[in-house]
Amino acid sequence: MTKRLKMKKLEETNINSVLVVVLLILQIALTSVQIIKLNQYIALTLGPTKASLENQDIEFVEAIPISDDPYIGNNNDPVVTIVGFLDFSCQHCKSAYQAIMPLVYEHRDSIQFVLKDFPVKTPDIETSLLKITNCLPSQYIYWEFVDYIFSSDAPITDLNLISRVENLNIDHSMFNECVSNGNYITEVEQDISEGKKVGVIGTPTFYVNGYRINNWNSVPSIINMLLEINQSN
């Protein structure tokens, strides 16, 4: 890729990030009809860039249920709400998680991060991961386990998981009952259904304050800009 092409790609990425932030701010003041018209205007103005709605890189959805999902951060009045549909076996999900979560942990007073399961493929190890994470009894242990999954450099095996679960300070009889009875299946199926309703077709897919951001690389810069704007108000 030539230097000129790299600069052009960088400029388009910056335009996209600023554009999304503007839309997120205007969301408060605009009706859904006005938002659609604004998006159409942006698509026509910028043409075939990443911001074009024809490429479905920016889209507003009315609401995603998150009341019964695991979250980190501010659950009462967050400045930024991020809903991530992730697949534990997805390498891009791992990269996105590693890029976004340091910001979430640093600004947890202002950010709410919600994780929803969206297994695109279900190899044996993915099934094991879904069983374990959805049967863990507390948020703290859940996020500790998710951090382990997405930060591990070595391949995760069933033996790794069994050993890690055995060392957890939990009620193992209740945990084993949840796993054996398949109690986790309803939760996973609900996440998948909710994802499909709002247009999720692959992972990772993130929604920031209601806007779907298909290019996860833009999410950290969007978070930073939203936090800066909030601080200046």
C-alpha angles and dihedrals in degrees: 000000000000123000090249092053091048091052091048091051091049091050091051091049091051091048090051093051094049091045093054091049091052090051092049091053094046091048089081094056102036132076119233090257091053091048091054091050091048092050091049090051091051092049091051093045098048096036120198096359128123089269093065114117088214086071089047093227093133123035134150121223124193100232143336117206109239105156096108099036128101113261143177124214135007112010096174111052111354122179090211125029116192122189113190124194104202141174115212090215094051116107093202089053089055092051092047093048092051091050098046106035098067087062091047093052092044094050101029090137089065103029134067115197118191123189123208125184116241108166107191091182126022110209116168093265092052090053089051091050092050091049094050100042094046093048097049109116102222141039092235094055091042094056092042088056094045090050088053093050095050097039099047113113093192121070112269114237134186089253090056090050096047091050092048094048092048089058094051118108095234140117096273095190091059091043093051091047091053092050096045094045093049092235089152094062095078092053093050093046090050092053091049092049092049090048093052091049091059095043105265110158101158145008141301098030120161133192116202113194089334099315120115111230108193093179100070092190088074095056099083093051091046091051091050093049093048091050092048092050091050092050092051093053 
